[in-house]
Amino acid sequence: MVQKGPRPLVLCGPSGSGKSTLLKRLLKEFPDKFGFSVSHTTRAPRAGEKNGVHYHFTNLNDMSTAIEKGEFIETAIFSGNIYGTSKKAVDDVRRTGKICVLDIEMEGVKQIKRTDLDPLLVFVMPPSIDELERRLRARNTEQEDSLKKRLETARREIKFGQEPGNFNIIILNDNLDKAYNELRDFITQNIEDNDQDDTNEKTTDKK
Ligand SMILES: Nc1ncnc2c1ncn2[C@@H]1O[C@H](COP(=O)(O)OP(=O)(O)OP(=O)(O)O)[C@@H](O)[C@H]1O
Protein backbone atom coordinates (compact mmCIF):
# COMPACT_ATOMS: atom_id res chain seq x y z
CA MET A 1 0.00 0.00 0.00
CA VAL A 2 1.46 3.38 -0.94
CA GLN A 3 1.22 6.02 1.75
CA LYS A 4 -0.56 9.06 0.28
CA GLY A 5 -2.09 12.01 2.03
CA PRO A 6 -2.05 12.80 5.72
CA ARG A 7 -1.12 10.21 8.34
CA PRO A 8 -4.09 8.35 9.74
CA LEU A 9 -5.05 9.04 13.35
CA VAL A 10 -5.68 6.09 15.63
CA LEU A 11 -7.55 6.34 18.91
CA CYS A 12 -7.23 3.44 21.30
CA GLY A 13 -8.23 3.02 24.92
CA PRO A 14 -10.42 0.89 27.17
CA SER A 15 -14.10 0.60 26.43
CA GLY A 16 -15.70 3.59 28.13
CA SER A 17 -12.54 5.70 28.17
CA GLY A 18 -14.18 8.24 25.88
CA LYS A 19 -12.86 7.52 22.37
CA SER A 20 -16.21 7.91 20.61
CA THR A 21 -17.05 11.02 22.61
CA LEU A 22 -13.77 12.67 21.63
CA LEU A 23 -14.01 11.58 18.00
CA LYS A 24 -17.58 12.75 17.68
CA ARG A 25 -16.53 16.17 18.88
CA LEU A 26 -13.56 16.27 16.51
CA LEU A 27 -15.66 15.30 13.51
CA LYS A 28 -18.33 17.80 14.48
CA GLU A 29 -15.85 20.66 14.79
CA PHE A 30 -13.93 19.75 11.63
CA PRO A 31 -16.32 17.87 9.36
CA ASP A 32 -14.25 18.63 6.26
CA LYS A 33 -10.92 17.67 7.76
CA PHE A 34 -11.51 14.24 9.24
CA GLY A 35 -13.19 11.14 7.98
CA PHE A 36 -14.05 8.20 10.12
CA SER A 37 -12.92 4.80 8.98
CA VAL A 38 -15.94 2.59 9.35
CA SER A 39 -15.02 -0.71 10.98
CA HIS A 40 -16.60 -4.09 10.40
CA THR A 41 -18.05 -6.02 13.30
CA THR A 42 -19.92 -9.25 13.87
CA ARG A 43 -21.63 -7.83 16.95
CA ALA A 44 -25.27 -6.85 16.79
CA PRO A 45 -26.08 -3.16 16.25
CA ARG A 46 -26.91 -1.13 19.38
CA ALA A 47 -30.01 1.04 19.34
CA GLY A 48 -29.56 3.88 16.88
CA GLU A 49 -26.48 2.42 15.16
CA LYS A 50 -26.66 2.49 11.37
CA ASN A 51 -25.05 -0.01 9.03
CA GLY A 52 -22.28 1.63 7.00
CA VAL A 53 -22.22 4.63 9.30
CA HIS A 54 -21.25 3.43 12.78
CA TYR A 55 -20.05 0.02 11.63
CA HIS A 56 -20.36 -2.31 8.68
CA PHE A 57 -22.40 -4.97 10.44
CA THR A 58 -21.56 -8.42 9.15
CA ASN A 59 -21.59 -12.05 10.19
CA LEU A 60 -18.89 -14.51 11.19
CA ASN A 61 -18.91 -16.32 7.84
CA ASP A 62 -18.58 -13.28 5.61
CA MET A 63 -16.02 -11.65 7.85
CA SER A 64 -13.84 -14.78 8.05
CA THR A 65 -13.86 -15.09 4.26
CA ALA A 66 -12.87 -11.46 3.79
CA ILE A 67 -10.05 -11.81 6.36
CA GLU A 68 -8.74 -14.89 4.54
CA LYS A 69 -8.74 -12.90 1.30
CA GLY A 70 -6.49 -10.31 2.97
CA GLU A 71 -9.04 -7.52 2.86
CA PHE A 72 -8.34 -6.33 6.42
CA ILE A 73 -5.59 -4.14 7.89
CA GLU A 74 -6.38 -5.27 11.41
CA THR A 75 -8.83 -7.54 13.12
CA ALA A 76 -9.49 -8.40 16.72
CA ILE A 77 -11.82 -10.46 18.80
CA PHE A 78 -13.36 -8.47 21.60
CA SER A 79 -16.09 -9.54 23.99
CA GLY A 80 -16.81 -12.53 21.74
CA ASN A 81 -17.14 -10.57 18.50
CA ILE A 82 -14.76 -9.86 15.62
CA TYR A 83 -13.92 -6.26 14.82
CA GLY A 84 -11.74 -5.08 11.95
CA THR A 85 -10.67 -2.30 9.66
CA SER A 86 -10.75 -3.08 5.97
CA LYS A 87 -8.22 -1.65 3.55
CA LYS A 88 -11.16 -0.26 1.63
CA ALA A 89 -12.47 1.66 4.65
CA VAL A 90 -9.18 3.53 5.00
CA ASP A 91 -8.82 4.07 1.25
CA ASP A 92 -12.35 5.43 1.03
CA VAL A 93 -11.45 8.20 3.47
CA ARG A 94 -8.01 8.84 2.07
CA ARG A 95 -9.42 9.32 -1.41
CA THR A 96 -11.48 12.24 -0.11
CA GLY A 97 -8.23 13.96 1.08
CA LYS A 98 -9.41 13.87 4.68
CA ILE A 99 -7.41 12.59 7.66
CA CYS A 100 -8.55 9.06 8.27
CA VAL A 101 -9.54 8.46 11.89
CA LEU A 102 -9.60 4.97 13.32
CA ASP A 103 -11.02 3.76 16.62
CA ILE A 104 -9.31 0.43 17.27
CA GLU A 105 -8.39 -1.66 20.25
CA MET A 106 -5.11 -3.02 21.56
CA GLU A 107 -4.64 -6.03 19.25
CA GLY A 108 -5.56 -3.88 16.27
CA VAL A 109 -2.96 -1.32 17.27
CA LYS A 110 -0.28 -4.01 17.38
CA GLN A 111 -1.24 -5.03 13.83
CA ILE A 112 -1.49 -1.54 12.37
CA LYS A 113 1.98 -0.75 13.70
CA ARG A 114 3.26 -3.48 11.37
CA THR A 115 1.73 -1.89 8.25
CA ASP A 116 3.08 1.01 6.22
CA LEU A 117 0.21 3.28 7.25
CA ASP A 118 2.44 5.16 9.70
CA PRO A 119 -0.44 6.24 11.91
CA LEU A 120 -0.35 8.67 14.81
CA LEU A 121 -1.32 6.64 17.83
CA VAL A 122 -3.33 8.17 20.66
CA PHE A 123 -4.16 6.32 23.85
CA VAL A 124 -7.21 7.58 25.74
CA MET A 125 -6.67 6.89 29.42
CA PRO A 126 -9.53 6.73 31.92
CA PRO A 127 -8.90 8.39 35.32
CA SER A 128 -9.30 5.01 37.09
CA ILE A 129 -10.95 1.62 36.70
CA ASP A 130 -13.64 2.69 39.17
CA GLU A 131 -14.48 5.76 37.11
CA LEU A 132 -14.44 3.64 33.94
CA GLU A 133 -16.99 1.33 35.53
CA ARG A 134 -19.15 4.29 36.55
CA ARG A 135 -19.12 5.66 33.01
CA LEU A 136 -19.87 2.31 31.43
CA ARG A 137 -22.77 1.75 33.84
CA ALA A 138 -24.09 5.25 33.19
CA ARG A 139 -23.87 4.64 29.42
CA ASN A 140 -26.21 1.74 29.95
CA THR A 141 -25.22 -0.19 26.84
CA GLU A 142 -23.74 -3.34 28.37
CA GLN A 143 -25.09 -6.39 30.11
CA GLU A 144 -23.31 -7.28 33.35
CA ASP A 145 -21.20 -9.98 31.64
CA SER A 146 -20.03 -7.69 28.89
CA LEU A 147 -19.28 -4.96 31.41
CA LYS A 148 -17.12 -7.29 33.51
CA LYS A 149 -15.21 -8.45 30.41
CA ARG A 150 -14.59 -4.86 29.37
CA LEU A 151 -13.24 -3.96 32.79
CA GLU A 152 -10.96 -7.00 32.87
CA THR A 153 -9.64 -6.14 29.41
CA ALA A 154 -9.23 -2.51 30.47
CA ARG A 155 -6.54 -3.43 32.99
CA ARG A 156 -4.44 -5.09 30.25
CA GLU A 157 -5.09 -2.22 27.86
CA ILE A 158 -4.01 0.39 30.39
CA LYS A 159 -0.77 -1.49 30.93
CA PHE A 160 -0.21 -1.66 27.17
CA GLY A 161 -1.10 2.01 26.79
CA GLN A 162 1.49 3.04 29.36
CA GLU A 163 4.36 1.05 27.88
CA PRO A 164 6.89 3.42 26.33
CA GLY A 165 6.88 3.38 22.54
CA ASN A 166 3.40 2.00 22.11
CA PHE A 167 1.67 5.36 21.59
CA ASN A 168 2.65 8.83 20.46
CA ILE A 169 0.55 10.42 23.20
CA ILE A 170 -1.47 9.36 26.23
CA ILE A 171 -4.44 11.60 26.85
CA LEU A 172 -5.97 11.42 30.32
CA ASN A 173 -9.72 11.83 29.96
CA ASP A 174 -10.54 13.07 33.45
CA ASN A 175 -12.17 16.17 32.03
CA LEU A 176 -13.69 16.13 28.58
CA ASP A 177 -12.84 19.71 27.56
CA LYS A 178 -9.25 19.32 28.71
CA ALA A 179 -8.86 15.95 26.96
CA TYR A 180 -10.39 17.27 23.77
CA ASN A 181 -8.14 20.32 23.67
CA GLU A 182 -5.13 18.11 24.21
CA LEU A 183 -6.19 15.90 21.31
CA ARG A 184 -6.78 18.89 19.06
CA ASP A 185 -3.39 20.43 19.90
CA PHE A 186 -1.65 17.13 19.28
CA ILE A 187 -3.27 16.79 15.87
CA THR A 188 -2.47 20.35 14.91
CA GLN A 189 1.16 19.85 15.81
CA ASN A 190 1.63 16.43 14.29
CA ILE A 191 -0.67 15.93 11.36
CA GLU A 192 -1.50 19.18 9.72
CA ASP A 193 2.19 20.14 9.45
CA ASN A 194 2.82 16.92 7.57
CA ASP A 195 -0.18 17.17 5.29
CA GLN A 196 0.25 15.56 1.89
CA ASP A 197 3.83 14.60 2.65
CA ASP A 198 4.35 11.40 0.71
CA THR A 199 7.89 10.82 1.89
CA ASN A 200 7.14 11.40 5.57
CA GLU A 201 10.53 13.09 5.84
CA LYS A 202 9.24 15.63 8.28
CA THR A 203 7.61 13.17 10.66
CA THR A 204 9.22 12.88 14.03
CA ASP A 205 8.29 9.96 16.22
CA LYS A 206 7.71 7.15 13.75
CA LYS A 207 7.00 3.59 14.89
N1 LIG B 1 -14.41 13.15 30.60
C1 LIG B 1 -15.55 12.49 30.81
N2 LIG B 1 -16.22 12.66 31.96
C2 LIG B 1 -17.36 12.00 32.20
N3 LIG B 1 -17.96 11.15 31.35
C3 LIG B 1 -17.34 10.93 30.17
C4 LIG B 1 -16.11 11.59 29.83
N4 LIG B 1 -15.76 11.17 28.60
C5 LIG B 1 -16.70 10.31 28.18
N5 LIG B 1 -17.67 10.16 29.12
C6 LIG B 1 -18.85 9.30 29.07
O1 LIG B 1 -18.38 7.97 29.30
C7 LIG B 1 -19.12 7.04 28.51
C8 LIG B 1 -18.14 6.25 27.66
O2 LIG B 1 -17.62 7.07 26.64
P1 LIG B 1 -17.50 6.56 25.13
O3 LIG B 1 -18.74 5.86 24.74
O4 LIG B 1 -17.06 7.74 24.33
O5 LIG B 1 -16.31 5.52 25.33
P2 LIG B 1 -15.56 4.63 24.24
O6 LIG B 1 -14.13 4.64 24.64
O7 LIG B 1 -15.89 5.09 22.88
O8 LIG B 1 -16.20 3.19 24.52
P3 LIG B 1 -16.38 1.92 23.51
O9 LIG B 1 -14.98 1.46 23.21
O10 LIG B 1 -17.14 0.94 24.35
O11 LIG B 1 -17.14 2.39 22.32
C9 LIG B 1 -20.11 7.84 27.67
O12 LIG B 1 -21.38 7.75 28.26
C10 LIG B 1 -19.54 9.26 27.72
O13 LIG B 1 -20.57 10.22 27.65
Tab-separated table of N, CA, C and O and ligand atoms in Angstrom, residues 13-22 43 46 55 78 103 124 127 131-132 134-136 138-142 150 173-177 179, ligand 1:
chain	number	residue	atom	x	y	z
A	13	GLY	N	-8.021	2.834	23.483
A	13	GLY	CA	-8.231	3.024	24.922
A	13	GLY	C	-9.317	2.080	25.377
A	13	GLY	O	-10.076	1.565	24.546
A	14	PRO	N	-9.404	1.822	26.679
A	14	PRO	CA	-10.422	0.886	27.168
A	14	PRO	C	-11.834	1.304	26.777
A	14	PRO	O	-12.102	2.492	26.573
A	15	SER	N	-12.690	0.316	26.691
A	15	SER	CA	-14.098	0.598	26.434
A	15	SER	C	-14.614	1.512	27.543
A	15	SER	O	-14.444	1.223	28.727
A	16	GLY	N	-15.185	2.636	27.155
A	16	GLY	CA	-15.705	3.588	28.133
A	16	GLY	C	-14.728	4.711	28.451
A	16	GLY	O	-15.056	5.618	29.219
A	17	SER	N	-13.527	4.660	27.854
A	17	SER	CA	-12.539	5.702	28.166
A	17	SER	C	-12.877	7.036	27.515
A	17	SER	O	-12.366	8.080	27.926
A	18	GLY	N	-13.728	6.987	26.473
A	18	GLY	CA	-14.180	8.240	25.878
A	18	GLY	C	-13.757	8.455	24.433
A	18	GLY	O	-13.863	9.567	23.913
A	19	LYS	N	-13.323	7.398	23.762
A	19	LYS	CA	-12.855	7.516	22.375
A	19	LYS	C	-13.952	8.078	21.463
A	19	LYS	O	-13.733	9.041	20.739
A	20	SER	N	-15.127	7.467	21.507
A	20	SER	CA	-16.213	7.906	20.612
A	20	SER	C	-16.627	9.336	20.925
A	20	SER	O	-16.912	10.118	20.018
A	21	THR	N	-16.646	9.665	22.208
A	21	THR	CA	-17.055	11.015	22.610
A	21	THR	C	-16.077	12.043	22.040
A	21	THR	O	-16.492	13.070	21.486
A	22	LEU	N	-14.786	11.747	22.144
A	22	LEU	CA	-13.770	12.674	21.632
A	22	LEU	C	-13.830	12.765	20.106
A	22	LEU	O	-13.758	13.849	19.528
A	43	ARG	N	-20.674	-8.027	15.850
A	43	ARG	CA	-21.626	-7.833	16.954
A	43	ARG	C	-22.917	-7.197	16.443
A	43	ARG	O	-22.932	-6.554	15.391
A	46	ARG	N	-26.230	-1.684	18.207
A	46	ARG	CA	-26.914	-1.129	19.376
A	46	ARG	C	-28.019	-0.211	18.864
A	46	ARG	O	-27.999	0.201	17.702
A	55	TYR	N	-20.813	1.233	11.943
A	55	TYR	CA	-20.048	0.022	11.625
A	55	TYR	C	-20.607	-0.545	10.322
A	55	TYR	O	-21.742	-0.259	9.937
A	78	PHE	N	-13.139	-9.224	20.375
A	78	PHE	CA	-13.364	-8.469	21.597
A	78	PHE	C	-14.754	-8.788	22.118
A	78	PHE	O	-15.737	-8.697	21.372
A	103	ASP	N	-10.774	4.077	15.215
A	103	ASP	CA	-11.019	3.760	16.621
A	103	ASP	C	-10.790	2.256	16.749
A	103	ASP	O	-11.650	1.471	16.361
A	124	VAL	N	-6.306	6.838	24.861
A	124	VAL	CA	-7.213	7.581	25.742
A	124	VAL	C	-7.287	6.837	27.073
A	124	VAL	O	-7.732	5.694	27.137
A	127	PRO	N	-9.516	7.956	34.055
A	127	PRO	CA	-8.903	8.386	35.322
A	127	PRO	C	-8.625	7.205	36.249
A	127	PRO	O	-7.642	7.214	36.979
A	131	GLU	N	-13.771	4.737	37.897
A	131	GLU	CA	-14.476	5.761	37.109
A	131	GLU	C	-14.913	5.176	35.750
A	131	GLU	O	-16.002	5.487	35.259
A	132	LEU	N	-14.077	4.294	35.209
A	132	LEU	CA	-14.436	3.640	33.945
A	132	LEU	C	-15.728	2.842	34.137
A	132	LEU	O	-16.647	2.904	33.315
A	134	ARG	N	-18.035	3.348	36.383
A	134	ARG	CA	-19.153	4.291	36.554
A	134	ARG	C	-19.658	4.783	35.199
A	134	ARG	O	-20.860	4.834	34.948
A	135	ARG	N	-18.719	5.123	34.327
A	135	ARG	CA	-19.119	5.664	33.009
A	135	ARG	C	-19.801	4.591	32.160
A	135	ARG	O	-20.773	4.874	31.462
A	136	LEU	N	-19.250	3.385	32.220
A	136	LEU	CA	-19.872	2.309	31.431
A	136	LEU	C	-21.276	2.007	31.951
A	136	LEU	O	-22.199	1.780	31.171
A	138	ALA	N	-23.232	4.097	33.513
A	138	ALA	CA	-24.089	5.246	33.188
A	138	ALA	C	-24.476	5.224	31.710
A	138	ALA	O	-25.565	5.661	31.331
A	139	ARG	N	-23.567	4.694	30.856
A	139	ARG	CA	-23.869	4.638	29.418
A	139	ARG	C	-24.993	3.659	29.143
A	139	ARG	O	-25.739	3.805	28.180
A	140	ASN	N	-25.061	2.655	29.996
A	140	ASN	CA	-26.207	1.745	29.951
A	140	ASN	C	-26.329	0.966	28.644
A	140	ASN	O	-27.431	0.766	28.137
A	141	THR	N	-25.184	0.546	28.113
A	141	THR	CA	-25.217	-0.191	26.837
A	141	THR	C	-24.819	-1.648	27.030
A	141	THR	O	-24.965	-2.442	26.105
A	142	GLU	N	-24.296	-1.989	28.199
A	142	GLU	CA	-23.737	-3.337	28.374
A	142	GLU	C	-24.523	-4.156	29.390
A	142	GLU	O	-24.975	-3.641	30.401
A	150	ARG	N	-15.215	-6.111	29.788
A	150	ARG	CA	-14.590	-4.857	29.369
A	150	ARG	C	-13.649	-4.318	30.445
A	150	ARG	O	-12.582	-3.785	30.159
A	173	ASN	N	-8.374	11.258	30.122
A	173	ASN	CA	-9.719	11.830	29.964
A	173	ASN	C	-10.418	11.933	31.321
A	173	ASN	O	-11.393	11.259	31.598
A	174	ASP	N	-9.868	12.832	32.166
A	174	ASP	CA	-10.544	13.075	33.448
A	174	ASP	C	-11.526	14.220	33.300
A	174	ASP	O	-12.488	14.344	34.057
A	175	ASN	N	-11.270	15.043	32.320
A	175	ASN	CA	-12.166	16.167	32.034
A	175	ASN	C	-12.269	16.270	30.515
A	175	ASN	O	-11.258	16.356	29.827
A	176	LEU	N	-13.493	16.248	30.024
A	176	LEU	CA	-13.694	16.129	28.577
A	176	LEU	C	-13.117	17.310	27.795
A	176	LEU	O	-12.462	17.114	26.776
A	177	ASP	N	-13.351	18.527	28.281
A	177	ASP	CA	-12.842	19.710	27.565
A	177	ASP	C	-11.322	19.692	27.503
A	177	ASP	O	-10.719	19.965	26.464
A	179	ALA	N	-9.319	17.061	27.797
A	179	ALA	CA	-8.857	15.952	26.958
A	179	ALA	C	-9.018	16.309	25.484
A	179	ALA	O	-8.129	16.054	24.664
B	1	LIG	N1	-14.406	13.152	30.605
B	1	LIG	C1	-15.555	12.490	30.806
B	1	LIG	N2	-16.216	12.662	31.962
B	1	LIG	C2	-17.362	12.003	32.200
B	1	LIG	N3	-17.956	11.150	31.348
B	1	LIG	C3	-17.344	10.934	30.165
B	1	LIG	C4	-16.115	11.587	29.829
B	1	LIG	N4	-15.759	11.174	28.600
B	1	LIG	C5	-16.698	10.310	28.184
B	1	LIG	N5	-17.667	10.157	29.116
B	1	LIG	C6	-18.848	9.298	29.069
B	1	LIG	O1	-18.381	7.969	29.298
B	1	LIG	C7	-19.119	7.038	28.505
B	1	LIG	C8	-18.144	6.247	27.658
B	1	LIG	O2	-17.615	7.071	26.645
B	1	LIG	P1	-17.501	6.563	25.135
B	1	LIG	O3	-18.741	5.858	24.743
B	1	LIG	O4	-17.055	7.740	24.326
B	1	LIG	O5	-16.313	5.515	25.333
B	1	LIG	P2	-15.563	4.626	24.240
B	1	LIG	O6	-14.134	4.640	24.636
B	1	LIG	O7	-15.892	5.091	22.881
B	1	LIG	O8	-16.198	3.190	24.524
B	1	LIG	P3	-16.375	1.919	23.506
B	1	LIG	O9	-14.980	1.459	23.206
B	1	LIG	O10	-17.140	0.938	24.351
B	1	LIG	O11	-17.145	2.393	22.318
B	1	LIG	C9	-20.111	7.839	27.668
B	1	LIG	O12	-21.381	7.754	28.259
B	1	LIG	C10	-19.544	9.262	27.724
B	1	LIG	O13	-20.571	10.219	27.646
